[in-house]
PDB file of C-alpha atoms in Angstrom:
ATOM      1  CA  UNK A   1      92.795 -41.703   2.120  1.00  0.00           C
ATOM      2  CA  UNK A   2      92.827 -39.088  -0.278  1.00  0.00           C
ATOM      3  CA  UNK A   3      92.828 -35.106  -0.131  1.00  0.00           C
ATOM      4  CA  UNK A   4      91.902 -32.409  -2.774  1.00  0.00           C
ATOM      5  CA  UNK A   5      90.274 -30.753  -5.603  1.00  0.00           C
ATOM      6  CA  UNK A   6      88.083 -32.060  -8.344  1.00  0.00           C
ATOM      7  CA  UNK A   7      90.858 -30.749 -10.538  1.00  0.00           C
ATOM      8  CA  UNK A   8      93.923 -32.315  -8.197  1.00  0.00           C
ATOM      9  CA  UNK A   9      93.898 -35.470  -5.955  1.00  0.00           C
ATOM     10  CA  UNK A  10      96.880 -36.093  -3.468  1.00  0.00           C
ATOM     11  CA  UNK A  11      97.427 -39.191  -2.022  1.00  0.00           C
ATOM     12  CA  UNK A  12      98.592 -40.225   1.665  1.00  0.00           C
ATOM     13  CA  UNK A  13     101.192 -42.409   1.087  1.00  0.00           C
ATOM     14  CA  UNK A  14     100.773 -44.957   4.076  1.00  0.00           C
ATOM     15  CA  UNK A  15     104.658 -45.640   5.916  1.00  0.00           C
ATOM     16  CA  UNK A  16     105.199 -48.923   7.804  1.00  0.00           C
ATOM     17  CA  UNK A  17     105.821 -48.218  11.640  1.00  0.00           C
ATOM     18  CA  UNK A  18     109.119 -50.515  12.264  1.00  0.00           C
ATOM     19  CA  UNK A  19     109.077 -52.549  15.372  1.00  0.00           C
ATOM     20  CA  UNK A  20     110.614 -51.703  18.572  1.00  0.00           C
ATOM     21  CA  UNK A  21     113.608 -54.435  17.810  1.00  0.00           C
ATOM     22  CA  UNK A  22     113.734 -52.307  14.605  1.00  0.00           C
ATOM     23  CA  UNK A  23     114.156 -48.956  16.092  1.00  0.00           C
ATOM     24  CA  UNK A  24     116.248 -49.762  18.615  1.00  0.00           C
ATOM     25  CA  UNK A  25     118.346 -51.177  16.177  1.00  0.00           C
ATOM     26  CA  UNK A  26     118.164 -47.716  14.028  1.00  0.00           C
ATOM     27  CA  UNK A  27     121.431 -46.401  15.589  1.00  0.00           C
ATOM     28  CA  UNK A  28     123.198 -49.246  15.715  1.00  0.00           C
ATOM     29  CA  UNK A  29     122.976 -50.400  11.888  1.00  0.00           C
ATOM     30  CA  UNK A  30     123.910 -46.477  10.703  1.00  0.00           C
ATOM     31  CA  UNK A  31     126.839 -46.839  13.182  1.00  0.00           C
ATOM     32  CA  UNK A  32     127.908 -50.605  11.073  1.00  0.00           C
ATOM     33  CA  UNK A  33     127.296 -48.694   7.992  1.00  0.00           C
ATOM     34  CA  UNK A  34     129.618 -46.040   8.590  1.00  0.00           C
ATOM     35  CA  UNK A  35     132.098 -48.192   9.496  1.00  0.00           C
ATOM     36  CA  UNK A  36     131.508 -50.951   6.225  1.00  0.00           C
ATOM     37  CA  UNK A  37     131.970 -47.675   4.323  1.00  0.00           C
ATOM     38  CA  UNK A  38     134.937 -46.396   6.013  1.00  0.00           C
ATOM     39  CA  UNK A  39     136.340 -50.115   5.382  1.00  0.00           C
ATOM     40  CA  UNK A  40     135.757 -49.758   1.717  1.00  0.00           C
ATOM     41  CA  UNK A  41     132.837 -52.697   2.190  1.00  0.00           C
ATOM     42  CA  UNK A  42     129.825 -52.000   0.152  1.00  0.00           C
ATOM     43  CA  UNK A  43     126.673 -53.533   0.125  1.00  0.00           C
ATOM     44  CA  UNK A  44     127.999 -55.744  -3.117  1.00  0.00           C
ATOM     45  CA  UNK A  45     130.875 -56.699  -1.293  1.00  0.00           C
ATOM     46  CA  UNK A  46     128.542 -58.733   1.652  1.00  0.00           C
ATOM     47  CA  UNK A  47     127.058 -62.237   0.151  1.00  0.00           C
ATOM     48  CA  UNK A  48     124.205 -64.172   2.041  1.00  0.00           C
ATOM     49  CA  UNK A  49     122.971 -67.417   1.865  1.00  0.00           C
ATOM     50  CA  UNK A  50     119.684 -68.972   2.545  1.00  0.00           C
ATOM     51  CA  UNK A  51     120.089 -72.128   4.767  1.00  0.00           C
ATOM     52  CA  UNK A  52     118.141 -75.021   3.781  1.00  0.00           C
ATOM     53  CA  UNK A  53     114.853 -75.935   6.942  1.00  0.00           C
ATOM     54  CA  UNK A  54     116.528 -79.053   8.185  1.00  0.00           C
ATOM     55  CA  UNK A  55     120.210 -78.506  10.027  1.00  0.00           C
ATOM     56  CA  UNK A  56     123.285 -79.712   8.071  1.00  0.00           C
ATOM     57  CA  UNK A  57     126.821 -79.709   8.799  1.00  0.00           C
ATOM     58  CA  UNK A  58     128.816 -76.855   7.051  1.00  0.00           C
ATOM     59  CA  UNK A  59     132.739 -75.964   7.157  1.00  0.00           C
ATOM     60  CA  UNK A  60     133.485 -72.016   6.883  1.00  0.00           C
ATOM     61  CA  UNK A  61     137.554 -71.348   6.627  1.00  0.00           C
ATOM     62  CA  UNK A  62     139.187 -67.942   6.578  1.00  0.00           C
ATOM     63  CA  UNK A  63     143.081 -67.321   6.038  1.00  0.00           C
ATOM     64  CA  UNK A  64     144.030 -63.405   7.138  1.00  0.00           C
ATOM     65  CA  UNK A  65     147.848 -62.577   7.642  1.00  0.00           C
ATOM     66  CA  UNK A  66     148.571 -66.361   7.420  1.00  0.00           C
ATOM     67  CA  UNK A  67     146.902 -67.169  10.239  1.00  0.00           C
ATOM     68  CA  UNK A  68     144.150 -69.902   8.990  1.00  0.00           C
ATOM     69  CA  UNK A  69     140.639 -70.309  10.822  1.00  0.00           C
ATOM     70  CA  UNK A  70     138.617 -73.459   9.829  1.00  0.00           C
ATOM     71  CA  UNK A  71     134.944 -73.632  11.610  1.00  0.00           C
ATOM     72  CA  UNK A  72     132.830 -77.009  11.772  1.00  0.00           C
ATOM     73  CA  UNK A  73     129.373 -76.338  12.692  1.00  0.00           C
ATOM     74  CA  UNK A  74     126.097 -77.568  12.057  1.00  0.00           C
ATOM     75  CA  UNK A  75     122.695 -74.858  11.296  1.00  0.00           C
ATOM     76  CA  UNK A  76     119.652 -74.607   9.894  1.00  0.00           C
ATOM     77  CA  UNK A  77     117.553 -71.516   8.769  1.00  0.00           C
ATOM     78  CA  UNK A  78     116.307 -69.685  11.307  1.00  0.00           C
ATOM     79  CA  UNK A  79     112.903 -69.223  12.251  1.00  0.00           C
ATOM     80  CA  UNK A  80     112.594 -66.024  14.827  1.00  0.00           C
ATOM     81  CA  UNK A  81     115.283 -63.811  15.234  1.00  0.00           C
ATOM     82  CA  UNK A  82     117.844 -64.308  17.638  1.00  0.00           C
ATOM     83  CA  UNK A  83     120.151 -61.135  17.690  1.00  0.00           C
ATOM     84  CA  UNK A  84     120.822 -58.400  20.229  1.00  0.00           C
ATOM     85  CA  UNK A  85     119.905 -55.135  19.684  1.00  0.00           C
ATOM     86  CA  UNK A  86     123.628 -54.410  19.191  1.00  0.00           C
ATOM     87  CA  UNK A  87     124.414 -56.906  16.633  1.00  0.00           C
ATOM     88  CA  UNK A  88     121.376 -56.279  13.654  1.00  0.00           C
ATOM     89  CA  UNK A  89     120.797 -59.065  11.004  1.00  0.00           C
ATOM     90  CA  UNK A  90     122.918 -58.068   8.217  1.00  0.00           C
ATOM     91  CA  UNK A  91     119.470 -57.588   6.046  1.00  0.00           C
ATOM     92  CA  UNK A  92     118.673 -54.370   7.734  1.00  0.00           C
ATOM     93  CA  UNK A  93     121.628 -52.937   7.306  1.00  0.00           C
ATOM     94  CA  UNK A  94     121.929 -53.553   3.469  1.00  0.00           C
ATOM     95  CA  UNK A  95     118.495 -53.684   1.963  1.00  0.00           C
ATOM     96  CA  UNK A  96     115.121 -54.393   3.031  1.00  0.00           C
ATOM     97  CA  UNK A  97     115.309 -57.951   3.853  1.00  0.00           C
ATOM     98  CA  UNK A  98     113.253 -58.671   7.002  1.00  0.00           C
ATOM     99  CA  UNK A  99     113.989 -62.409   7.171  1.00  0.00           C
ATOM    100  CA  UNK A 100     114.376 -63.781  10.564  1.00  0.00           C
ATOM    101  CA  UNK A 101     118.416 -63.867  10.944  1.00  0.00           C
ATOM    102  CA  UNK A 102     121.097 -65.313  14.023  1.00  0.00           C
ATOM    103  CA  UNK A 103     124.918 -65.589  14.329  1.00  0.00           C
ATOM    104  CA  UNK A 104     126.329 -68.865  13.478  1.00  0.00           C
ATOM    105  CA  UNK A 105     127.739 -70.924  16.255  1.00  0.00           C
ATOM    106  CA  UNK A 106     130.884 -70.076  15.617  1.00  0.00           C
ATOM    107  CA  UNK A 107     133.969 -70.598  18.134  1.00  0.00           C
ATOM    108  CA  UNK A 108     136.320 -67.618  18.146  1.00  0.00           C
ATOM    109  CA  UNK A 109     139.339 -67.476  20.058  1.00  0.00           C
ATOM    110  CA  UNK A 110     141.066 -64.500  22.345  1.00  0.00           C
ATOM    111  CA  UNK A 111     144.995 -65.591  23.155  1.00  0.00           C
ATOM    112  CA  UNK A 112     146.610 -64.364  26.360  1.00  0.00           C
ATOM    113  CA  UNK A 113     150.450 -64.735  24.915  1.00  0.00           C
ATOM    114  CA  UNK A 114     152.300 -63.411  28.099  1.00  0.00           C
ATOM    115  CA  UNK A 115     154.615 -62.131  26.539  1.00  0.00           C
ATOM    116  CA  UNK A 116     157.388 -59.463  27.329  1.00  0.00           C
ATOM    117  CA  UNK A 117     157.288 -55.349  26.615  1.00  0.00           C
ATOM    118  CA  UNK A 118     159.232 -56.727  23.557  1.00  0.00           C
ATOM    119  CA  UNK A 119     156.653 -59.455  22.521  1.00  0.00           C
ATOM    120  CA  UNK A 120     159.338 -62.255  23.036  1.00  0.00           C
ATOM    121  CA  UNK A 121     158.960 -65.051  25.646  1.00  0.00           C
ATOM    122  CA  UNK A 122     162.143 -66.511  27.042  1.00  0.00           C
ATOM    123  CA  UNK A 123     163.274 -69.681  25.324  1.00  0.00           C
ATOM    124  CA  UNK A 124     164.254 -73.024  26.972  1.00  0.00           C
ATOM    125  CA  UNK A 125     161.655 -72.571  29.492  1.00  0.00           C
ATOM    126  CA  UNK A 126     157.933 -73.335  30.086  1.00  0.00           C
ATOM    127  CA  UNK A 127     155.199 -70.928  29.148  1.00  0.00           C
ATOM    128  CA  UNK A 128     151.712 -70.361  29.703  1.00  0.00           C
ATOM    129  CA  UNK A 129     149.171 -69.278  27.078  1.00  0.00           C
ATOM    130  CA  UNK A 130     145.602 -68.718  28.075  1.00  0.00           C
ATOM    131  CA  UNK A 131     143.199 -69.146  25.257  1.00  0.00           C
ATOM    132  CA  UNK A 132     139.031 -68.065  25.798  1.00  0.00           C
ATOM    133  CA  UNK A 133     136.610 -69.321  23.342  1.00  0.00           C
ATOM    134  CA  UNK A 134     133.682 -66.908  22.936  1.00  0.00           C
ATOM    135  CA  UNK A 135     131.021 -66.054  20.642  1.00  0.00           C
ATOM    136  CA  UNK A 136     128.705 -63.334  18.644  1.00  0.00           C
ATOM    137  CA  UNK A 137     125.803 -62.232  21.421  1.00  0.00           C
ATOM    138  CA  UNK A 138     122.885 -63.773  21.078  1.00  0.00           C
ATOM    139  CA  UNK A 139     119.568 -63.616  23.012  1.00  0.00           C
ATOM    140  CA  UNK A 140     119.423 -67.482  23.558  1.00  0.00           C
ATOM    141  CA  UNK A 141     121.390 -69.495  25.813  1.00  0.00           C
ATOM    142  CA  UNK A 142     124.957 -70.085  24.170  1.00  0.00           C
ATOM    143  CA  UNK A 143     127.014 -73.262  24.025  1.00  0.00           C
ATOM    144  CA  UNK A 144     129.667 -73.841  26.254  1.00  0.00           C
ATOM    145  CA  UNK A 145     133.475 -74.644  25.211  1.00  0.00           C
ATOM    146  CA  UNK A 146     134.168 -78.102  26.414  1.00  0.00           C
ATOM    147  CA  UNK A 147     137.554 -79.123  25.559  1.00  0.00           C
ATOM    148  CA  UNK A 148     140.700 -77.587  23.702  1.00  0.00           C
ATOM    149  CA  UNK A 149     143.752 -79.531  21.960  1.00  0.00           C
ATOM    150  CA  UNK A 150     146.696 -77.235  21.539  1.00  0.00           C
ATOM    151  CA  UNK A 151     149.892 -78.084  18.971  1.00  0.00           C
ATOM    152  CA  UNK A 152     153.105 -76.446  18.833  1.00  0.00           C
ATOM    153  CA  UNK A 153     155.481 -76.076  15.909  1.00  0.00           C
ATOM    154  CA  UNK A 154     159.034 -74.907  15.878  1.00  0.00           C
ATOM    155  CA  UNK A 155     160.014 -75.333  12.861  1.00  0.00           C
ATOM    156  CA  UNK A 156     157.519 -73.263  10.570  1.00  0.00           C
ATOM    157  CA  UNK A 157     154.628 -75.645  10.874  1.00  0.00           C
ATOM    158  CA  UNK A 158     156.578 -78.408   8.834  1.00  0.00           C
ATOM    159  CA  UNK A 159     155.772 -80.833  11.943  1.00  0.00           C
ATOM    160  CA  UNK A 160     153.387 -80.140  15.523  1.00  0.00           C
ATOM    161  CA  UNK A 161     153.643 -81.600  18.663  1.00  0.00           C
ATOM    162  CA  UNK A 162     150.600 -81.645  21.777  1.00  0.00           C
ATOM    163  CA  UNK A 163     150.690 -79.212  24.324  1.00  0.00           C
ATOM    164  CA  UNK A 164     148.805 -80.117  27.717  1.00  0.00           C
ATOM    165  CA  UNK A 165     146.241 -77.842  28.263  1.00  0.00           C
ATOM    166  CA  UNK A 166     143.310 -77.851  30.887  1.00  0.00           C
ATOM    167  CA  UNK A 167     140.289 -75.790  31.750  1.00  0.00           C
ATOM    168  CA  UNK A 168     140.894 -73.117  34.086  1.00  0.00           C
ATOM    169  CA  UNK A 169     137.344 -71.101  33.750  1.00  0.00           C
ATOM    170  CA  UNK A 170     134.262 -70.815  31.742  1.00  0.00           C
ATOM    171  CA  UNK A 171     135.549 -71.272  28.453  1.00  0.00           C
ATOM    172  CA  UNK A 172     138.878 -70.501  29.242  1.00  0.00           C
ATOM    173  CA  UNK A 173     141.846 -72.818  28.989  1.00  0.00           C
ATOM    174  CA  UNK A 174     145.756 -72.866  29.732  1.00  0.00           C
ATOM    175  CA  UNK A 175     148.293 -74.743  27.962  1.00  0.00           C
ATOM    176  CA  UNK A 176     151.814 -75.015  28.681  1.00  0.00           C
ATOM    177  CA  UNK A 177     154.584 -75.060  25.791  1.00  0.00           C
ATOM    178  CA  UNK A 178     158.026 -76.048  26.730  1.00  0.00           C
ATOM    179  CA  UNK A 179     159.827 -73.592  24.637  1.00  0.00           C
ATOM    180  CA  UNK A 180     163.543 -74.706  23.407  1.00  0.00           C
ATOM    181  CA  UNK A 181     166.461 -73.040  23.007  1.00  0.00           C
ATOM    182  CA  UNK A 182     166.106 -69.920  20.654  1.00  0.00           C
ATOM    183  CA  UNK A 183     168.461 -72.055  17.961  1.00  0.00           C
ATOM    184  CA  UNK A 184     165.808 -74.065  17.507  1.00  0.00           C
ATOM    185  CA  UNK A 185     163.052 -72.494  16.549  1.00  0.00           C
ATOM    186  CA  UNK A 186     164.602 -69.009  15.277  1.00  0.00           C
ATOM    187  CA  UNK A 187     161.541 -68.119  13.291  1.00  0.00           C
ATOM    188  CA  UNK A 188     159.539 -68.481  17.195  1.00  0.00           C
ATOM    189  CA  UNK A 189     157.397 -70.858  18.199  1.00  0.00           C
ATOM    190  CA  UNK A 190     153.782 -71.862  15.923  1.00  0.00           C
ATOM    191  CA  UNK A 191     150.613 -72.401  17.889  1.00  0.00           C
ATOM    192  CA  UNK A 192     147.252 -74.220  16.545  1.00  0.00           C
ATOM    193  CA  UNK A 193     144.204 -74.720  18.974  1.00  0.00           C
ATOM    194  CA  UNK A 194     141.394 -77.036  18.495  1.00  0.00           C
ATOM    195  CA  UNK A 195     138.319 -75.953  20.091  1.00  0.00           C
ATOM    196  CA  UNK A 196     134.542 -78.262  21.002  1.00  0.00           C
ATOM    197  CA  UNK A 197     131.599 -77.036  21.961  1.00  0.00           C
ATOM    198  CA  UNK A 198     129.133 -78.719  23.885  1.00  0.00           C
ATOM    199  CA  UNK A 199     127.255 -78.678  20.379  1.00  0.00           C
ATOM    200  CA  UNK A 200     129.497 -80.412  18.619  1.00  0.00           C
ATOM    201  CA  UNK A 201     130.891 -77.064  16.925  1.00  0.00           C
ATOM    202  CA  UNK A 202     134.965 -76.920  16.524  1.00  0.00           C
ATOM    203  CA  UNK A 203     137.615 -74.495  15.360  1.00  0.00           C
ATOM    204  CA  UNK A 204     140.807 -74.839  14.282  1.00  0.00           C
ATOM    205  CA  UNK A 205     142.869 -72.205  14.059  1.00  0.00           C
ATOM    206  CA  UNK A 206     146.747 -72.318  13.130  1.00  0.00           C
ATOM    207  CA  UNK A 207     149.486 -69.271  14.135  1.00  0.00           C
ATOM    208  CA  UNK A 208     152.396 -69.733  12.046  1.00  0.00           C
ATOM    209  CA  UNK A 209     154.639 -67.670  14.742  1.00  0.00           C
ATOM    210  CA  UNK A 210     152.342 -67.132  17.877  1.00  0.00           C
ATOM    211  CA  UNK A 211     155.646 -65.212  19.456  1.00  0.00           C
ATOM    212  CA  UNK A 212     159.424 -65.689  19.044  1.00  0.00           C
ATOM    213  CA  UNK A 213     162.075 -66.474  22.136  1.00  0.00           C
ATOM    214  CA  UNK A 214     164.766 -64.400  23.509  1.00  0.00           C
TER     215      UNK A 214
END
């Protein structure tokens, strides 16, 4: 559609309407942008990958403050989205990409430690931790976390022993660490959980000191 003289022709540039996921969304991706920029994160710093149609097993590991994450998980590209309003595909927020996106299945963990107003627990006793796998929302139904192995190390992770745990609520689990005398592990007591999924998805994630003893 056009408007104007013989001498002078403007054009009405035509603007693309977003959808309703879109502007819902509006709010929510300048929010994630403020805070990428606050974080000194910009749009160079974020790298995406384009998953191949069939699903393949991929590992993803992550060290921060030396305590290491490894996730086994198997995906494939997506082919509608599958993201709340709340979490927006990372394309939105950092260009125009309008590719159908989803989190990953990945495990994360949330530790109950139990532990004093002086984050110590008392040594030569036993100890509960509570560990709750969860994951990023999604609009589908999520997995569920089946079982969890849990390892102790007092000695600075030079050698682990098992820890009994068991399921004591949707995704949650409690395992039990017989701590020893505070002589024997000075540096405190090292934690790594093992995590399934009832999609075959696992984490491992390693705590070089999870807490120390009193």
């Amino acid at each position: 559609m056009a408007l104007g003289t013989d001498k002078e022709t403007t054009t009405m540039k035509c603007i693309r309407v977003p959808s309703p996921r879109r502007r819902r969304s509006a709010l929510v991706l300048l929010a994630a942008a403020a805070t990428l920029l606050l974080s000194g994160c910009k749009g160079g710093d974020l790298v995406s990958y384009e998953l191949p149609e069939k699903s393949a097993p991929y590992t993803f590991e992550t060290e921060t403050n030396g305590v290491k994450t490894v996730w086994r998980y198997s995906s494939a590209k997506a082919t509608k989205d599958d993201t709340s309003t709340l979490s927006p595909c990372i394309g939105e927020l950092v260009g125009s990409n309008q590719a159908a996106c989803r989190p990953e299945p990945l495990i994360f963990l949330r530790y109950d430690f139990g532990l004093a107003l002086d984050n110590t627990v008392r040594a030569g006793e036993a100890h509960e931790v509570t560990v709750v796998g969860y994951y990023q929302e999604r609009l589908s139904d999520l997995p569920e976390v089946t079982s969890l192995k849990a390892e102790t190390s007092f000695d600075g992770g030079s050698t682990w022993r098992p820890a009994p745990s068991k399921a004591t609520g949707e995704n949650t689990f409690t395992t039990t660490i017989r701590n020893p005398r505070r002589d024997q592990a000075p540096a405190g007591v090292g934690l790594r959980i093992r995590a399934t999924d009832s999609q075959g998805n696992t984490v491992t994630q390693t705590i070089p000191v999870a807490y120390t003893l009193r």
